[in-house]
């Protein structure tokens, strides 16, 4: 009998910081794929608050309970090249609102052109999380607001510490 190929998806993002919305997509993605690689990527147009190491350390704790979720980071390469290296057949992305659509559609088409064998799979963000973004979280926490229902307590603590500095 032919050996079953593992279905691997890469879930890329800046995760600066990771939010409840990201974790929701990861949890659900882990049920669809044999393995999900959460890949912290460097988006050159963004000025991050957390270092890559801080994001890796935080996500490591948050993702510990998922046996089929791996954590990694990449920079100075295309997402599709990274996905090929990981032997992934899918790129997992969350869709929050119609505003996401155009940007995601453009990225998915560009990635498809670069690597036709890799499919972009979109997952609708659960209701109650669709307004969330890392920037919104940073703004709320920087002004002393609560991170409840936005980010896990660990993320709230780290972001608060960062702003204190
Ligand atoms: N819940 C909450 N927030 C979410 C979310 C969810 N489910 N999904 C996305 N977001 C938010 C993020 O918090 C982020 O918010 P911010 O802009 O306030 O930081 C925003 O949506 C989108 O960010 P993210 O999903 O992290 O992607 P990105 O736009 O920062 O980066 C990459 C996208 C990394 C995938 C892309 O830049 C890339 O592929 N880079 C590698 C180079 C490459 O291949 N480029 C060509 C691409 S065609």
Coordinates of C-alpha atoms and ligand atoms in Angstrom, one line a residue, residues 11-15 19 21-22 25 41 43 46 74 77-79 93 96 103 107 110-111 125 132-135, ligand 1:
X11 CA 0.7 29.5 8.8
X12 CA 2.8 32.6 8.3
X13 CA 2.5 36.0 9.9
X14 CA 4.2 38.7 11.9
X15 CA 2.6 37.7 15.2
X19 CA -3.5 37.3 19.5
X21 CA -7.5 35.4 16.7
X22 CA -4.2 33.8 15.5
X25 CA -6.8 29.8 13.4
X41 CA 7.9 36.0 9.0
X43 CA 7.3 41.8 6.9
X46 CA 6.4 46.8 9.5
X74 CA 12.1 32.8 8.3
X77 CA 13.2 34.5 1.4
X78 CA 9.8 34.1 -0.3
X79 CA 7.1 32.5 1.7
X93 CA -4.4 32.3 6.3
X96 CA -11.4 38.5 9.2
X103 CA -4.7 42.0 0.2
X107 CA -1.0 37.6 -2.1
X110 CA 1.1 35.9 -6.5
X111 CA 2.0 32.9 -4.4
X125 CA -12.0 34.0 11.8
X132 CA -8.8 41.9 16.2
X133 CA -5.4 42.8 14.9
X134 CA -1.9 43.0 16.5
X135 CA -1.9 46.8 16.0
Ligands
LIG1 N1 -6.7 37.2 14.2 C1 -6.3 38.4 14.5 N2 -5.5 39.2 13.8 C2 -5.1 38.7 12.6 C3 -5.6 37.4 12.2 C4 -6.4 36.7 13.0 N3 -6.9 35.5 12.6 N4 -5.1 37.2 10.9 C5 -4.3 38.3 10.6 N5 -4.4 39.2 11.6 C6 -3.8 40.5 11.7 C7 -2.4 40.5 12.2 O1 -2.4 40.7 13.6 C8 -1.8 41.7 11.5 O2 -2.1 42.9 12.2 P1 -1.2 44.1 12.1 O3 -1.2 44.6 10.7 O4 -1.9 45.1 13.0 O5 0.2 43.7 12.5 C9 -2.6 41.7 10.1 O6 -3.7 40.9 10.4 C10 -1.9 41.0 9.0 O7 -0.7 40.5 9.4 P2 -0.1 39.0 9.2 O8 -1.2 38.0 9.0 O9 0.8 38.8 10.4 O10 0.6 39.1 7.9 P3 1.5 40.2 7.4 O11 0.7 41.1 6.5 O12 2.2 41.0 8.5 O13 2.6 39.4 6.7 C11 3.3 37.6 5.3 C12 2.2 38.6 5.7 C13 4.4 37.5 6.3 C14 2.7 36.3 5.1 C15 3.9 38.2 4.0 O14 4.5 39.4 4.2 C16 5.0 37.2 3.4 O15 4.7 36.2 2.8 N6 6.3 37.6 3.5 C17 7.4 36.8 3.0 C18 7.9 37.4 1.7 C19 7.1 37.0 0.6 O16 6.9 35.9 0.2 N7 6.4 38.1 0.0 C20 5.6 37.9 -1.2 C21 4.2 37.6 -0.8 S1 3.2 37.4 -2.2

